Short mmCIF file of C-alpha atoms in Angstrom, two decimals:
data_model
loop_
_atom_site.label_atom_id
_atom_site.label_comp_id
_atom_site.label_asym_id
_atom_site.label_seq_id
_atom_site.Cartn_x
_atom_site.Cartn_y
_atom_site.Cartn_z
CA MET A 1 -0.04 0.00 0.00
CA GLN A 2 2.78 2.41 0.90
CA GLY A 3 4.45 2.06 -2.49
CA ALA A 4 1.23 2.65 -4.43
CA ASP A 5 0.35 5.72 -2.12
CA LEU A 6 3.73 7.23 -2.64
CA VAL A 7 3.64 6.87 -6.48
CA THR A 8 0.16 8.33 -6.48
CA ALA A 9 0.90 11.26 -4.35
CA ALA A 10 4.27 12.19 -6.09
CA ALA A 11 2.85 11.77 -9.57
CA GLY A 12 -0.14 13.85 -8.65
CA LEU A 13 1.94 16.73 -7.43
CA LEU A 14 4.40 16.50 -10.40
CA SER A 15 1.46 16.67 -12.85
CA ALA A 16 0.80 20.15 -11.63
CA SER A 17 4.34 21.26 -12.61
CA SER A 18 4.35 19.71 -15.99
CA SER A 19 6.37 21.82 -18.49
CA ASP A 20 4.68 20.32 -21.61
CA TYR A 21 2.05 17.78 -22.78
CA LYS A 22 4.57 14.92 -23.00
CA SER A 23 5.63 15.27 -19.36
CA LEU A 24 1.96 15.58 -18.25
CA ILE A 25 1.10 12.37 -20.07
CA ILE A 26 4.05 10.62 -18.29
CA TYR A 27 3.10 11.89 -14.79
CA ARG A 28 -0.57 10.94 -15.25
CA SER A 29 0.47 7.55 -16.49
CA LEU A 30 2.53 7.08 -13.16
CA LEU A 31 -0.47 8.33 -11.33
CA GLY A 32 -2.63 5.64 -12.90
CA PHE A 33 0.07 3.09 -12.01
CA GLY A 34 -0.14 4.12 -8.40
CA VAL A 35 -3.95 4.22 -8.32
CA GLY A 36 -3.97 0.72 -9.77
CA GLY A 37 -2.17 -0.55 -6.67
CA GLY A 38 -4.93 0.73 -4.59
CA HIS A 39 -6.83 -2.63 -4.82
CA VAL A 40 -4.36 -3.92 -2.15
CA PHE A 41 -6.23 -1.89 0.48
CA THR A 42 -9.42 -3.81 -0.01
CA SER A 43 -7.62 -7.26 0.32
CA TRP A 44 -6.05 -5.90 3.52
CA PHE A 45 -9.24 -4.47 4.94
CA LEU A 46 -11.21 -7.64 4.17
CA GLU A 47 -9.09 -9.71 6.52
CA PHE A 48 -9.91 -7.57 9.63
CA ILE A 49 -13.75 -7.66 9.49
CA PRO A 50 -16.21 -10.37 10.52
CA ALA A 51 -17.70 -12.71 7.86
CA SER A 52 -21.34 -12.11 8.91
CA SER A 53 -21.23 -8.38 7.99
CA ARG A 54 -18.28 -8.35 5.60
CA GLY A 55 -20.31 -7.16 2.57
CA ALA A 56 -21.81 -4.22 4.36
CA TRP A 57 -18.41 -3.19 5.75
CA MET A 58 -16.80 -3.31 2.37
CA ILE A 59 -19.52 -1.25 0.75
CA GLY A 60 -19.31 1.11 3.73
CA ILE A 61 -15.68 1.76 3.03
CA SER A 62 -16.33 2.26 -0.65
CA THR A 63 -18.56 5.21 0.28
CA PHE A 64 -15.31 7.25 0.58
CA TRP A 65 -14.61 6.67 -3.12
CA THR A 66 -17.86 8.40 -3.85
CA ILE A 67 -17.18 11.14 -1.41
CA GLY A 68 -13.75 11.62 -3.11
CA THR A 69 -15.54 11.83 -6.42
CA LEU A 70 -17.88 14.43 -5.10
CA MET A 71 -15.09 16.45 -3.64
CA GLY A 72 -13.15 16.21 -7.00
CA ALA A 73 -16.10 17.54 -8.92
CA SER A 74 -16.68 20.30 -6.37
CA LEU A 75 -13.02 21.17 -6.36
CA ALA A 76 -13.00 21.47 -10.16
CA TRP A 77 -16.11 23.65 -10.04
CA ILE A 78 -14.44 26.00 -7.58
CA VAL A 79 -10.77 26.00 -8.82
CA MET A 80 -10.89 25.62 -12.59
CA PRO A 81 -12.66 28.89 -13.61
CA GLY A 82 -10.18 31.14 -11.63
CA LEU A 83 -6.97 29.21 -10.99
CA GLY A 84 -6.81 26.75 -13.71
CA TRP A 85 -5.90 23.06 -14.04
CA ARG A 86 -2.38 23.19 -12.29
CA TRP A 87 -3.95 24.23 -8.98
CA LEU A 88 -6.64 21.61 -9.46
CA LEU A 89 -4.13 18.79 -9.89
CA ALA A 90 -1.87 20.09 -7.05
CA LEU A 91 -4.82 20.32 -4.52
CA SER A 92 -6.08 16.89 -5.71
CA SER A 93 -2.88 15.21 -4.65
CA ILE A 94 -3.12 16.35 -0.99
CA PRO A 95 -5.47 13.40 0.12
CA ALA A 96 -2.97 10.89 -1.38
CA PHE A 97 -0.27 12.24 1.07
CA LEU A 98 -2.75 11.84 3.90
CA VAL A 99 -3.29 8.17 2.85
CA LEU A 100 0.42 7.66 2.83
CA LEU A 101 0.60 8.75 6.46
CA PHE A 102 -2.15 6.26 7.26
CA SER A 103 -0.50 3.41 5.51
CA ILE A 104 2.80 3.85 7.44
CA PHE A 105 0.90 3.29 10.79
CA ALA A 106 -1.51 0.54 9.46
CA PRO A 107 -0.81 -2.98 10.73
CA GLU A 108 0.27 -5.68 8.24
CA SER A 109 -2.05 -8.43 7.38
CA PRO A 110 -1.67 -11.31 9.91
CA ARG A 111 -2.63 -13.81 7.23
CA TYR A 112 0.10 -12.43 4.93
CA LEU A 113 2.71 -12.57 7.67
CA TYR A 114 1.81 -16.13 8.52
CA MET A 115 1.95 -17.28 4.86
CA LYS A 116 5.41 -15.69 4.72
CA GLY A 117 6.61 -17.38 7.93
CA ARG A 118 6.85 -14.20 10.04
CA THR A 119 4.88 -15.82 12.85
CA ASN A 120 6.03 -13.55 15.65
CA GLU A 121 4.87 -10.42 13.91
CA ALA A 122 1.58 -12.02 13.01
CA LEU A 123 0.94 -13.12 16.56
CA GLY A 124 1.87 -9.63 17.85
CA ILE A 125 -0.72 -7.95 15.66
CA LEU A 126 -3.36 -10.44 16.66
CA GLU A 127 -2.68 -9.70 20.27
CA LYS A 128 -3.11 -5.99 19.63
CA ILE A 129 -6.41 -6.63 17.96
CA ALA A 130 -7.61 -8.75 20.82
CA LEU A 131 -6.53 -5.96 23.26
CA ILE A 132 -8.39 -3.27 21.33
CA ASN A 133 -11.55 -5.44 21.15
CA ARG A 134 -11.21 -6.10 24.92
CA THR A 135 -10.93 -9.88 24.49
CA GLU A 136 -8.27 -12.60 24.40
CA LEU A 137 -6.87 -14.78 21.79
CA PRO A 138 -8.33 -18.32 21.92
CA THR A 139 -6.15 -20.94 23.58
CA GLY A 140 -4.78 -23.89 21.72
CA ILE A 141 -3.10 -24.18 18.37
CA LEU A 142 -3.84 -21.75 15.47
CA LEU A 143 -3.54 -23.38 12.16
CA SER A 144 -4.25 -22.52 8.53
CA ASP A 145 -5.53 -24.88 5.86
CA GLN A 146 -1.90 -25.75 4.83
CA ASN A 147 -0.31 -29.03 5.76
CA THR A 148 2.11 -28.05 8.41
CA ASP A 149 4.54 -30.14 10.25
CA LEU A 150 4.45 -29.27 13.85
CA ASP A 151 7.07 -29.96 16.44
CA GLU A 152 5.64 -32.29 19.12
CA GLU A 153 7.23 -30.28 21.89
CA ASN A 154 5.54 -26.99 20.68
CA ALA A 155 2.22 -28.74 20.22
CA SER A 156 2.16 -30.42 23.60
CA SER A 157 0.44 -27.56 25.42
CA ASP A 158 -3.10 -26.68 24.91
CA GLU A 159 -2.41 -23.23 26.30
CA THR A 160 0.01 -22.43 23.47
CA THR A 161 -1.09 -20.30 20.55
CA LEU A 162 1.05 -21.49 17.62
CA LEU A 163 1.56 -19.99 14.21
CA SER A 164 3.82 -22.24 12.11
CA SER A 165 6.27 -21.03 9.41
CA THR A 166 5.65 -21.94 5.81
CA GLY A 167 9.20 -22.98 5.28
CA LYS A 168 11.62 -21.69 2.83
CA LYS A 169 11.26 -18.09 1.77
CA LYS A 170 10.83 -17.31 -1.97
CA SER A 171 11.63 -14.26 -3.99
CA TYR A 172 8.80 -11.81 -4.91
CA SER A 173 9.02 -12.77 -8.64
CA GLU A 174 8.75 -16.56 -7.75
CA THR A 175 5.75 -15.88 -5.46
CA PHE A 176 4.11 -13.70 -8.07
CA PHE A 177 4.43 -16.19 -11.04
CA LYS A 178 3.43 -19.03 -8.77
CA SER A 179 0.26 -17.15 -7.95
CA VAL A 180 -0.42 -16.31 -11.53
CA LEU A 181 -0.13 -20.01 -12.45
CA GLU A 182 -2.50 -20.92 -9.54
CA LEU A 183 -5.06 -18.56 -11.02
CA PHE A 184 -5.11 -20.70 -14.14
CA SER A 185 -5.15 -23.98 -12.38
CA LYS A 186 -8.09 -26.35 -12.83
CA ASN A 187 -9.87 -25.17 -9.71
CA LEU A 188 -9.60 -21.47 -10.34
CA LEU A 189 -9.38 -21.05 -14.15
CA GLY A 190 -13.19 -20.65 -14.64
CA THR A 191 -13.45 -18.26 -11.75
CA THR A 192 -10.50 -16.11 -13.06
CA LEU A 193 -11.95 -15.91 -16.51
CA LEU A 194 -15.50 -14.93 -15.32
CA LEU A 195 -14.08 -12.31 -12.99
CA TRP A 196 -11.92 -10.81 -15.73
CA LEU A 197 -14.90 -10.60 -18.14
CA THR A 198 -17.23 -9.12 -15.56
CA HIS A 199 -14.55 -6.62 -14.31
CA PHE A 200 -14.15 -5.59 -17.90
CA GLY A 201 -17.96 -5.09 -18.53
CA TYR A 202 -18.57 -3.27 -15.27
CA THR A 203 -15.73 -0.85 -15.65
CA PHE A 204 -16.66 -0.28 -19.32
CA ALA A 205 -20.20 0.47 -18.22
CA TYR A 206 -19.32 2.52 -15.16
CA TYR A 207 -16.86 4.90 -16.86
CA GLY A 208 -19.03 5.02 -19.93
CA LEU A 209 -21.92 6.37 -17.79
CA VAL A 210 -19.48 8.95 -16.26
CA LEU A 211 -18.59 10.17 -19.70
CA LEU A 212 -22.04 9.98 -21.22
CA ILE A 213 -23.61 12.58 -19.13
CA THR A 214 -21.34 15.31 -20.60
CA GLU A 215 -21.23 13.70 -24.01
CA PHE A 216 -25.02 13.43 -24.37
CA ASN A 217 -25.53 17.03 -23.53
CA SER A 218 -22.82 18.14 -25.92
CA ALA A 219 -24.13 15.90 -28.71
CA GLN A 220 -27.78 17.26 -28.21
CA ARG A 221 -26.45 20.73 -28.73
CA GLU A 222 -24.38 19.74 -31.77
CA CYS A 223 -26.60 17.03 -33.34
CA GLY A 224 -30.14 18.03 -32.60
CA SER A 225 -30.41 21.42 -30.99
CA THR A 226 -30.05 24.88 -32.60
CA THR A 227 -29.91 26.65 -29.30
CA ILE A 228 -26.62 28.58 -28.77
CA GLN A 229 -25.18 28.75 -25.27
CA SER A 230 -22.10 30.68 -24.11
CA LYS A 231 -19.07 28.68 -23.19
CA LYS A 232 -19.35 29.87 -19.52
CA VAL A 233 -22.88 28.49 -19.25
CA GLN A 234 -21.85 25.25 -20.90
CA ASP A 235 -18.92 24.80 -18.45
CA ALA A 236 -21.08 25.45 -15.46
CA SER A 237 -23.54 22.86 -16.72
CA LEU A 238 -20.80 20.25 -17.06
CA TYR A 239 -19.71 20.80 -13.38
CA ILE A 240 -23.38 20.57 -12.22
CA ASP A 241 -24.06 17.41 -14.26
CA ALA A 242 -20.88 15.75 -12.95
CA PHE A 243 -21.69 16.62 -9.36
CA ILE A 244 -25.39 15.42 -9.62
CA ASN A 245 -24.32 12.14 -11.32
CA SER A 246 -21.54 11.45 -8.85
CA SER A 247 -23.98 11.81 -5.94
CA ALA A 248 -25.96 8.99 -7.45
CA GLU A 249 -23.51 6.51 -6.01
CA LEU A 250 -24.40 7.39 -2.41
CA PRO A 251 -27.97 6.02 -2.37
CA GLY A 252 -26.88 3.06 -4.44
CA LEU A 253 -24.32 2.15 -1.77
CA VAL A 254 -26.95 2.35 0.93
CA VAL A 255 -29.12 -0.07 -1.06
CA GLY A 256 -26.16 -2.42 -1.59
CA ALA A 257 -25.24 -2.40 2.02
CA VAL A 258 -28.76 -3.44 3.04
CA LEU A 259 -29.09 -6.19 0.45
CA VAL A 260 -25.54 -7.65 0.12
CA ASP A 261 -25.58 -9.61 3.45
CA ARG A 262 -29.28 -10.53 3.03
CA LEU A 263 -29.64 -11.66 -0.53
CA GLY A 264 -26.04 -12.51 -1.12
CA ARG A 265 -23.42 -11.14 -3.54
CA LYS A 266 -24.54 -12.87 -6.79
CA LEU A 267 -28.22 -12.11 -6.51
CA THR A 268 -27.66 -8.55 -5.51
CA MET A 269 -25.31 -8.06 -8.45
CA GLU A 270 -27.87 -9.67 -10.80
CA ILE A 271 -30.61 -7.36 -9.63
CA LEU A 272 -28.51 -4.18 -9.89
CA THR A 273 -27.14 -5.23 -13.33
CA GLY A 274 -30.66 -5.86 -14.57
CA LEU A 275 -31.86 -2.38 -13.29
CA THR A 276 -28.92 -0.79 -15.11
CA PHE A 277 -29.89 -2.54 -18.33
CA ILE A 278 -33.45 -1.39 -18.08
CA LEU A 279 -32.71 2.22 -17.25
CA MET A 280 -30.35 2.53 -20.24
CA LEU A 281 -32.85 1.12 -22.71
CA PRO A 282 -34.78 4.53 -23.32
CA LEU A 283 -31.53 6.22 -24.19
CA ILE A 284 -31.41 4.26 -27.46
CA SER A 285 -33.57 7.11 -28.67
CA HIS A 286 -32.90 10.78 -27.92
CA GLN A 287 -34.55 12.23 -24.70
CA ASN A 288 -34.61 15.74 -23.33
CA GLN A 289 -31.87 16.71 -20.94
CA LEU A 290 -33.99 16.16 -17.69
CA VAL A 291 -34.91 12.65 -18.72
CA THR A 292 -31.43 11.84 -19.84
CA THR A 293 -29.92 13.05 -16.58
CA ALA A 294 -32.48 11.06 -14.52
CA LEU A 295 -31.82 7.84 -16.45
CA LEU A 296 -28.07 8.16 -16.23
CA PHE A 297 -28.34 8.97 -12.55
CA GLY A 298 -30.27 5.79 -11.90
CA ALA A 299 -28.06 3.71 -14.12
CA ARG A 300 -24.91 5.01 -12.38
CA MET A 301 -26.37 4.40 -9.01
CA PHE A 302 -26.93 0.68 -9.69
CA ILE A 303 -23.85 -0.12 -11.78
CA SER A 304 -21.44 1.56 -9.21
CA THR A 305 -22.96 -0.43 -6.39
CA ALA A 306 -22.81 -3.68 -8.45
CA PHE A 307 -19.19 -2.85 -9.19
CA THR A 308 -18.34 -2.45 -5.54
CA ILE A 309 -19.95 -5.82 -4.68
CA LEU A 310 -18.00 -7.45 -7.48
CA VAL A 311 -14.77 -6.18 -5.90
CA VAL A 312 -15.91 -7.76 -2.55
CA TYR A 313 -16.76 -11.03 -4.25
CA ALA A 314 -13.44 -11.21 -6.08
CA LYS A 315 -11.53 -10.85 -2.92
CA GLU A 316 -13.67 -13.35 -1.10
CA VAL A 317 -13.73 -16.07 -3.65
CA TYR A 318 -9.88 -16.38 -3.90
CA PRO A 319 -7.76 -17.89 -1.20
CA THR A 320 -5.22 -15.74 0.69
CA SER A 321 -2.38 -17.23 -1.35
CA VAL A 322 -3.55 -15.57 -4.57
CA ARG A 323 -6.11 -13.02 -3.26
CA GLY A 324 -3.89 -9.98 -3.88
CA THR A 325 -2.71 -11.21 -7.30
CA GLY A 326 -6.20 -12.43 -8.34
CA GLY A 327 -7.91 -9.23 -7.41
CA GLY A 328 -5.14 -7.11 -8.98
CA LEU A 329 -5.26 -8.91 -12.34
CA ALA A 330 -9.03 -8.71 -12.44
CA THR A 331 -8.82 -5.04 -11.68
CA SER A 332 -6.27 -4.58 -14.59
CA MET A 333 -8.71 -6.34 -16.93
CA GLY A 334 -11.23 -3.83 -15.78
CA ARG A 335 -8.89 -0.97 -16.54
CA ILE A 336 -8.80 -2.21 -20.21
CA GLY A 337 -12.52 -1.68 -20.24
CA GLY A 338 -12.07 1.79 -18.84
CA MET A 339 -9.58 2.38 -21.70
CA VAL A 340 -11.92 1.15 -24.44
CA CYS A 341 -15.19 2.83 -23.37
CA PRO A 342 -14.19 6.39 -24.37
CA LEU A 343 -14.18 5.02 -28.10
CA VAL A 344 -17.87 4.24 -27.62
CA ALA A 345 -19.01 6.90 -25.13
CA VAL A 346 -17.14 9.83 -26.69
CA ALA A 347 -16.32 8.85 -30.35
CA LEU A 348 -19.75 7.46 -31.26
CA THR A 349 -21.87 9.95 -29.23
CA SER A 350 -20.03 13.07 -30.35
CA GLY A 351 -20.29 11.61 -33.91
CA CYS A 352 -24.13 11.63 -33.41
CA HIS A 353 -24.35 7.90 -33.13
CA GLN A 354 -26.03 7.71 -29.78
CA THR A 355 -28.23 4.67 -30.66
CA VAL A 356 -25.21 2.56 -31.63
CA ALA A 357 -23.29 3.61 -28.43
CA ILE A 358 -26.16 2.62 -26.16
CA ILE A 359 -26.69 -0.65 -27.93
CA LEU A 360 -23.04 -1.54 -27.39
CA PHE A 361 -23.23 -0.62 -23.71
CA GLU A 362 -26.36 -2.73 -23.32
CA ILE A 363 -24.60 -5.74 -24.91
CA VAL A 364 -21.73 -5.39 -22.40
CA VAL A 365 -24.07 -5.08 -19.47
CA LEU A 366 -26.01 -8.10 -20.61
CA VAL A 367 -22.91 -10.26 -20.98
CA SER A 368 -21.72 -9.14 -17.50
CA GLY A 369 -25.04 -10.27 -16.07
CA ILE A 370 -24.73 -13.69 -17.67
CA SER A 371 -21.19 -14.05 -16.31
CA ILE A 372 -22.42 -13.41 -12.79
CA LEU A 373 -24.85 -16.31 -13.12
CA LEU A 374 -21.94 -18.61 -13.91
CA PHE A 375 -19.89 -17.60 -10.82
CA PRO A 376 -18.87 -20.76 -8.90
CA PHE A 377 -20.50 -20.19 -5.51
CA GLU A 378 -21.98 -17.60 -3.16
CA THR A 379 -19.41 -16.11 -0.66
CA MET A 380 -21.96 -14.49 1.80
CA GLY A 381 -21.11 -15.68 5.26
CA ARG A 382 -18.22 -17.89 4.25
CA GLU A 383 -14.91 -17.74 5.96
CA LEU A 384 -11.91 -16.64 3.94
CA SER A 385 -9.80 -19.51 2.70
CA ASP A 386 -6.03 -19.57 3.07
CA MET A 387 -5.37 -22.13 0.37
#
């Protein structure tokens, strides 16, 4: 987490001092690299919360993503007209430095430490957790799902809490490639491919909806409306539209938090995906600005919540040994969807091909819904697996 936070904060600040377009692209690419490592936080957080309310906790922590989006839209609204983009980028990097401070003091994952053989550190963190929760660690022997050879002398006392080493330490590259190969093993191959496909589809749809609100309004002015507006009025409208549609995620997260630990991850995602599909259907034909904004508001509310639950599911379905790698690669596939969607949301819509753009989005959402039906099992209430 610290490495990703440091890259994000530094690249964000350097972006504000870019001397030319080329350097700006380089710094923003580094920023994207750092942000991409942010998925590690969800894997880490997942291991500290109870299984019975894990879904609600994960959705709750995702609320801060939405709050950050709203703050970003508000900051752009305030800063851009008077101070320009450099100040916007500089001020936007401040939260990343605050997160860096948090990551320095955050405890390491006990599961990770155990898997790496750093048993004393793992036990120390567990003892601190027990102290904060005003309880005690259970007596006896603490084991994972691994086959571990225990020394009879260490195992003789029922009052001993034992965390065993996993043996010979391996380099980072060896561990990473072993994890990647495990993702394509017989047991995990189907899960991996389905998660990649759904991450691609959800990211494509989510960022497409983010872009469509501004593109639709611009396209309506260029393709179907003869009304002339000043640039200042158009810019103000863009900020307002961005703020309104970003706020759509808040009620969606509330709905998700209520349903995810009651209906389960898969059924909740299916319902939300279906509602997204339904709300986007009327946009195949041109609507007025109010109707368009309302439909995109609802669609973004549901797809953003479904996306959040997908992230939770991806981290729960994988064992600890590949959880970080599996979640990271799935997120990377999702980023490809985010890279491709502007070709549809921007290029087609600005070219007055709104119907074609929406049909493509609907196909992607439909395929994502089918993929969810094929997910291997429901993770609601299940304990996390180590192997």
